[in-house]
Short mmCIF file of C-alpha atoms in Angstrom, two decimals:
data_model
loop_
_atom_site.label_atom_id
_atom_site.label_comp_id
_atom_site.label_asym_id
_atom_site.label_seq_id
_atom_site.Cartn_x
_atom_site.Cartn_y
_atom_site.Cartn_z
CA MET A 1 11.66 10.42 18.63
CA ARG A 2 8.25 8.89 17.88
CA THR A 3 7.87 6.39 15.05
CA VAL A 4 5.15 7.29 12.54
CA LYS A 5 3.59 5.72 9.48
CA ILE A 6 1.08 6.69 6.82
CA VAL A 7 -1.14 3.95 5.43
CA ALA A 8 -3.91 4.00 2.82
CA ASP A 9 -5.98 1.52 0.95
CA SER A 10 -5.04 0.88 -2.66
CA SER A 11 -7.61 3.33 -4.01
CA ALA A 12 -4.88 5.94 -3.42
CA ASP A 13 -2.81 4.47 -6.30
CA LEU A 14 0.32 4.69 -4.11
CA LEU A 15 2.87 2.00 -3.33
CA ALA A 16 5.49 4.13 -1.54
CA LEU A 17 6.26 7.63 -0.27
CA GLU A 18 9.51 9.54 -0.07
CA ASN A 19 10.82 10.29 3.42
CA ILE A 20 7.81 8.84 5.33
CA PRO A 21 7.17 5.12 6.04
CA PHE A 22 4.11 4.03 4.04
CA ALA A 23 2.04 0.91 3.44
CA SER A 24 -0.91 0.14 1.17
CA ALA A 25 -3.78 -2.16 2.18
CA PRO A 26 -5.04 -3.78 -1.04
CA LEU A 27 -8.61 -3.85 -2.24
CA LYS A 28 -9.72 -6.72 -4.45
CA ILE A 29 -11.77 -6.85 -7.62
CA VAL A 30 -13.75 -10.08 -8.03
CA ALA A 31 -15.38 -11.22 -11.27
CA GLY A 32 -16.65 -14.78 -11.53
CA GLU A 33 -13.73 -17.09 -10.73
CA ARG A 34 -11.17 -14.30 -11.14
CA GLU A 35 -9.79 -12.22 -8.30
CA PHE A 36 -7.50 -9.25 -8.86
CA VAL A 37 -5.58 -8.11 -5.78
CA ASP A 38 -4.66 -4.44 -6.06
CA ASN A 39 -1.05 -4.68 -4.92
CA ALA A 40 2.37 -4.18 -6.48
CA ALA A 41 2.15 -7.52 -8.30
CA LEU A 42 -1.05 -6.66 -10.17
CA ASP A 43 -0.84 -6.43 -13.97
CA VAL A 44 -3.12 -3.41 -14.24
CA ASP A 45 -3.14 -3.27 -18.05
CA GLY A 46 -3.90 -6.97 -18.21
CA MET A 47 -6.81 -6.53 -15.81
CA VAL A 48 -8.23 -3.60 -17.80
CA ASP A 49 -8.02 -5.59 -21.05
CA TRP A 50 -9.68 -8.61 -19.40
CA PHE A 51 -12.63 -6.53 -18.23
CA ASP A 52 -13.08 -5.18 -21.76
CA SER A 53 -14.45 -8.54 -22.85
CA TYR A 54 -15.99 -9.71 -19.56
CA LYS A 55 -19.80 -9.70 -19.60
CA GLY A 56 -20.75 -10.88 -16.10
CA LYS A 57 -21.20 -9.36 -12.67
CA SER A 58 -18.24 -8.06 -10.69
CA LYS A 59 -17.63 -6.54 -7.29
CA THR A 60 -14.93 -5.04 -5.13
CA SER A 61 -13.79 -6.17 -1.70
CA CYS A 62 -12.28 -3.83 0.87
CA PRO A 63 -9.22 -4.61 3.01
CA SER A 64 -10.02 -6.75 6.04
CA THR A 65 -9.27 -5.71 9.60
CA GLY A 66 -6.27 -8.05 9.41
CA ASP A 67 -5.05 -6.36 6.22
CA TRP A 68 -5.16 -2.99 7.98
CA LEU A 69 -3.37 -4.30 11.06
CA ALA A 70 -0.62 -5.71 8.84
CA ALA A 71 -0.29 -2.31 7.16
CA PHE A 72 -0.05 -0.51 10.52
CA GLY A 73 3.07 -2.51 11.32
CA ASP A 74 4.74 -1.42 14.55
CA ALA A 75 4.44 2.37 14.44
CA GLU A 76 3.65 4.43 17.53
CA GLU A 77 1.45 6.75 15.48
CA VAL A 78 -0.46 5.63 12.38
CA TYR A 79 -2.18 8.00 9.97
CA CYS A 80 -4.65 6.10 7.81
CA VAL A 81 -6.58 7.37 4.75
CA THR A 82 -9.39 5.33 3.20
CA LEU A 83 -11.61 5.19 0.16
CA THR A 84 -14.91 6.99 0.71
CA SER A 85 -17.29 5.28 3.12
CA GLY A 86 -20.00 6.15 0.59
CA LEU A 87 -18.74 3.40 -1.73
CA SER A 88 -16.81 0.96 0.43
CA GLY A 89 -16.49 -0.64 3.85
CA SER A 90 -12.78 0.20 3.91
CA TYR A 91 -13.24 3.04 6.42
CA ASN A 92 -15.22 0.86 8.85
CA ALA A 93 -12.64 -1.95 8.63
CA ALA A 94 -9.83 0.54 9.27
CA CYS A 95 -11.65 1.95 12.31
CA ALA A 96 -12.07 -1.57 13.70
CA ALA A 97 -8.38 -2.24 13.14
CA ALA A 98 -7.46 1.06 14.81
CA GLN A 99 -9.41 0.11 17.94
CA LEU A 100 -7.75 -3.32 18.10
CA TYR A 101 -4.32 -1.76 17.56
CA GLU A 102 -4.72 0.84 20.27
CA ASP A 103 -6.15 -1.73 22.70
CA ALA A 104 -3.23 -4.09 22.05
CA HIS A 105 -0.64 -1.32 22.35
CA PRO A 106 -1.59 1.18 25.07
CA GLY A 107 -0.19 4.61 24.31
CA ARG A 108 -0.15 4.14 20.56
CA LEU A 109 -2.45 6.24 18.37
CA VAL A 110 -4.23 5.69 15.05
CA LEU A 111 -5.99 8.42 13.08
CA VAL A 112 -8.41 7.13 10.43
CA VAL A 113 -9.46 9.68 7.78
CA ASP A 114 -12.51 8.98 5.61
CA SER A 115 -11.51 10.71 2.38
CA LEU A 116 -15.12 10.84 1.13
CA SER A 117 -13.38 10.42 -2.21
CA ALA A 118 -11.06 8.20 -4.23
CA GLY A 119 -7.80 8.16 -6.14
CA PRO A 120 -5.98 11.48 -6.51
CA GLU A 121 -7.84 13.31 -3.75
CA LEU A 122 -6.42 10.71 -1.33
CA VAL A 123 -2.95 11.56 -2.65
CA LEU A 124 -3.50 15.21 -1.70
CA LEU A 125 -4.53 14.20 1.83
CA ILE A 126 -1.55 11.86 2.17
CA ARG A 127 0.88 14.50 0.94
CA LYS A 128 -0.50 16.98 3.46
CA LEU A 129 -0.17 14.44 6.28
CA GLY A 130 3.44 13.96 5.21
CA GLU A 131 4.06 17.71 5.47
CA TYR A 132 2.58 17.81 8.98
CA LEU A 133 4.75 14.89 10.06
CA GLU A 134 7.90 16.43 8.61
CA LYS A 135 7.12 19.50 10.78
CA ASP A 136 6.83 17.13 13.77
CA LEU A 137 3.34 18.40 14.66
CA PRO A 138 1.62 16.56 17.52
CA PHE A 139 -1.06 13.96 16.85
CA GLU A 140 -4.10 16.02 17.93
CA GLU A 141 -2.99 19.04 15.93
CA ILE A 142 -2.61 16.85 12.84
CA ARG A 143 -6.10 15.45 13.45
CA ARG A 144 -7.59 18.95 13.46
CA LYS A 145 -5.56 20.24 10.54
CA ILE A 146 -6.25 17.32 8.18
CA GLU A 147 -10.02 17.55 8.72
CA THR A 148 -9.87 21.27 7.91
CA TYR A 149 -7.69 20.62 4.87
CA LYS A 150 -10.07 17.90 3.62
CA GLU A 151 -12.79 20.55 3.32
CA SER A 152 -10.59 22.43 0.85
CA THR A 153 -10.04 19.52 -1.56
CA GLY A 154 -12.27 17.97 -4.20
CA LEU A 155 -12.54 15.37 -6.95
CA ILE A 156 -14.01 15.56 -10.42
CA PHE A 157 -13.99 12.83 -13.05
CA MET A 158 -14.61 12.06 -16.71
CA LEU A 159 -15.69 8.54 -17.69
CA GLU A 160 -16.04 7.09 -21.17
CA SER A 161 -17.74 3.94 -19.85
CA LEU A 162 -19.93 3.00 -16.88
CA LYS A 163 -19.89 -0.72 -17.67
CA ASN A 164 -18.16 -1.75 -14.45
CA PHE A 165 -20.28 0.58 -12.35
CA ALA A 166 -23.34 -1.22 -13.76
CA ALA A 167 -21.79 -4.68 -13.29
CA ASN A 168 -21.09 -3.76 -9.67
CA GLY A 169 -24.65 -2.52 -9.12
CA ARG A 170 -23.58 1.10 -8.61
CA VAL A 171 -25.66 2.44 -11.52
CA SER A 172 -28.49 0.99 -13.57
CA PRO A 173 -27.70 -0.64 -16.94
CA ALA A 174 -29.87 2.04 -18.59
CA VAL A 175 -27.72 4.83 -17.16
CA ALA A 176 -24.53 2.94 -18.07
CA LYS A 177 -25.59 2.78 -21.71
CA ILE A 178 -25.44 6.57 -21.93
CA ALA A 179 -21.65 6.65 -21.59
CA GLY A 180 -19.83 5.72 -24.76
CA VAL A 181 -22.82 6.16 -27.05
CA LEU A 182 -21.86 8.52 -29.87
CA GLY A 183 -18.79 9.62 -27.93
CA ILE A 184 -20.67 10.74 -24.83
CA ARG A 185 -18.60 11.12 -21.65
CA VAL A 186 -20.02 11.43 -18.16
CA ILE A 187 -18.58 14.25 -16.05
CA GLY A 188 -19.09 14.19 -12.30
CA LYS A 189 -17.74 14.91 -8.84
CA ALA A 190 -17.38 13.41 -5.40
CA SER A 191 -20.30 14.75 -3.37
CA ASP A 192 -20.09 16.02 0.19
CA ALA A 193 -21.55 12.67 1.28
CA GLY A 194 -18.78 10.76 -0.48
CA THR A 195 -20.81 9.41 -3.39
CA LEU A 196 -19.96 9.90 -7.06
CA GLU A 197 -22.43 12.35 -8.54
CA PRO A 198 -22.81 12.91 -12.32
CA THR A 199 -23.03 16.59 -13.25
CA ASN A 200 -22.67 16.76 -17.04
CA LYS A 201 -22.90 14.68 -20.20
CA CYS A 202 -20.61 15.79 -23.01
CA ARG A 203 -20.12 14.57 -26.55
CA GLY A 204 -16.48 14.22 -27.53
CA GLU A 205 -13.26 14.56 -25.58
CA GLU A 206 -12.58 18.18 -26.48
CA LYS A 207 -15.87 19.41 -25.02
CA SER A 208 -15.45 17.09 -22.02
CA LEU A 209 -12.02 18.50 -21.16
CA ALA A 210 -13.34 22.05 -21.48
CA THR A 211 -16.16 21.15 -19.09
CA LEU A 212 -13.64 19.64 -16.62
CA LEU A 213 -11.66 22.88 -16.67
CA ASN A 214 -14.79 24.99 -16.13
CA ASN A 215 -15.86 22.76 -13.24
CA LEU A 216 -12.42 23.08 -11.63
CA LYS A 217 -12.61 26.85 -11.82
CA ALA A 218 -16.18 26.90 -10.50
CA ALA A 219 -15.10 24.72 -7.55
CA GLY A 220 -12.48 27.28 -6.58
CA LEU A 221 -9.18 26.08 -8.06
CA LYS A 222 -6.82 29.02 -8.57
CA LYS A 223 -3.23 28.11 -7.72
CA GLY A 224 -3.42 24.96 -5.66
CA ARG A 225 -2.25 21.43 -6.29
CA VAL A 226 -3.90 19.24 -8.90
CA MET A 227 -3.43 15.48 -9.18
CA ILE A 228 -4.61 13.84 -12.42
CA ALA A 229 -5.04 10.05 -12.55
CA HIS A 230 -5.82 8.38 -15.86
CA CYS A 231 -6.73 4.92 -17.07
CA ARG A 232 -4.91 4.39 -20.36
CA ASN A 233 -5.49 7.99 -21.45
CA GLU A 234 -2.26 9.89 -20.88
CA VAL A 235 -2.93 12.08 -23.95
CA ALA A 236 -6.08 13.52 -22.38
CA ALA A 237 -4.31 13.84 -19.01
CA GLN A 238 -1.51 15.85 -20.62
CA GLU A 239 -4.04 18.01 -22.47
CA ILE A 240 -6.08 18.91 -19.38
CA ARG A 241 -2.81 19.67 -17.57
CA ARG A 242 -1.85 22.03 -20.40
CA MET A 243 -5.27 23.70 -20.24
CA ILE A 244 -5.06 24.15 -16.47
CA GLN A 245 -1.54 25.58 -16.58
CA GLU A 246 -2.42 27.90 -19.47
CA THR A 247 -5.29 29.55 -17.58
CA LEU A 248 -4.21 29.00 -13.94
CA ARG A 249 -0.49 29.58 -14.24
CA HIS A 250 0.43 28.97 -10.61
CA ALA A 251 -1.36 25.64 -10.23
CA GLU A 252 0.94 22.68 -9.54
CA VAL A 253 -0.24 19.79 -11.72
CA LYS A 254 0.97 16.19 -11.59
CA ILE A 255 -0.13 13.08 -13.52
CA HIS A 256 -0.08 9.39 -12.67
CA ALA A 257 -1.66 6.21 -14.02
CA CYS A 258 -4.48 4.57 -12.08
CA ARG A 259 -3.73 1.29 -10.39
CA GLY A 260 -6.20 -1.56 -9.96
CA LEU A 261 -9.23 -0.28 -8.06
CA CYS A 262 -9.31 3.11 -9.77
CA SER A 263 -8.74 1.51 -13.19
CA TYR A 264 -11.68 -0.82 -12.55
CA TYR A 265 -14.03 2.10 -11.94
CA ALA A 266 -12.50 4.65 -14.32
CA GLU A 267 -12.13 2.12 -17.19
CA LYS A 268 -10.24 2.91 -20.39
CA GLY A 269 -10.17 6.62 -21.13
CA GLY A 270 -11.26 7.71 -17.67
CA LEU A 271 -9.76 10.66 -15.79
CA LEU A 272 -9.91 11.39 -12.06
CA ILE A 273 -8.77 14.83 -10.90
CA GLY A 274 -8.08 15.68 -7.27
CA PHE A 275 -7.58 19.38 -6.55
CA GLU A 276 -7.24 22.07 -3.91
CA LYS A 277 -10.00 24.67 -3.83
CA PHE A 278 -7.73 27.69 -3.60
#
């Protein structure tokens, strides 16, 4: 029987999987002299609080080729899911590692999936890969199926602050000032190109959650899976879950807290929602 493994970078907010061998390749968040490694040892709450008062520039660093090779371990087949190539070099580093791995171990196979997203949408892709592996589907069939499935998933988000996006050069300081002023939240989605695209500005959490629900419906959610990740905002996560289940009764909705990379971008109060478009 072939040995298999699923790996992902730490933007997936996962440290382990049930039933399937799994490893996480950590991203890093760098601010001045501080470096936060997004692994199991990271104090996520401590990092979030530290960034609250930090005023300087910051950046993120993707896993190196060596980090990916370490995550691959010794599996005959590796299924790798990365943060969107539209925001990070993680996908390119994973592809380089895959080539080295296959060259060093003839006959072994590595599939690298560019999620074109972040956080909970990666969890949906990883879960689906796990289902394919539990059915013992062959490598090439899994390759085809996961690319088709990826077209049926999406990500929307609600952010109370864009401070870290501005500090990282992802948005202009002028745009960042919009979020948080008079209770304004920025609503957006992962675009087809894998960038984060603002779609709405809402004042107050109640209106923002209603807009999230409307956007989910408009994107095609009816009874599929929904994964909600939050940064220190479980109350809002529970409320949007209630709203989804009240109007879309057959949707399967789960909640988890963001880990390091997603907490850095989502910041306090932020929500990321991965969903199936059916």
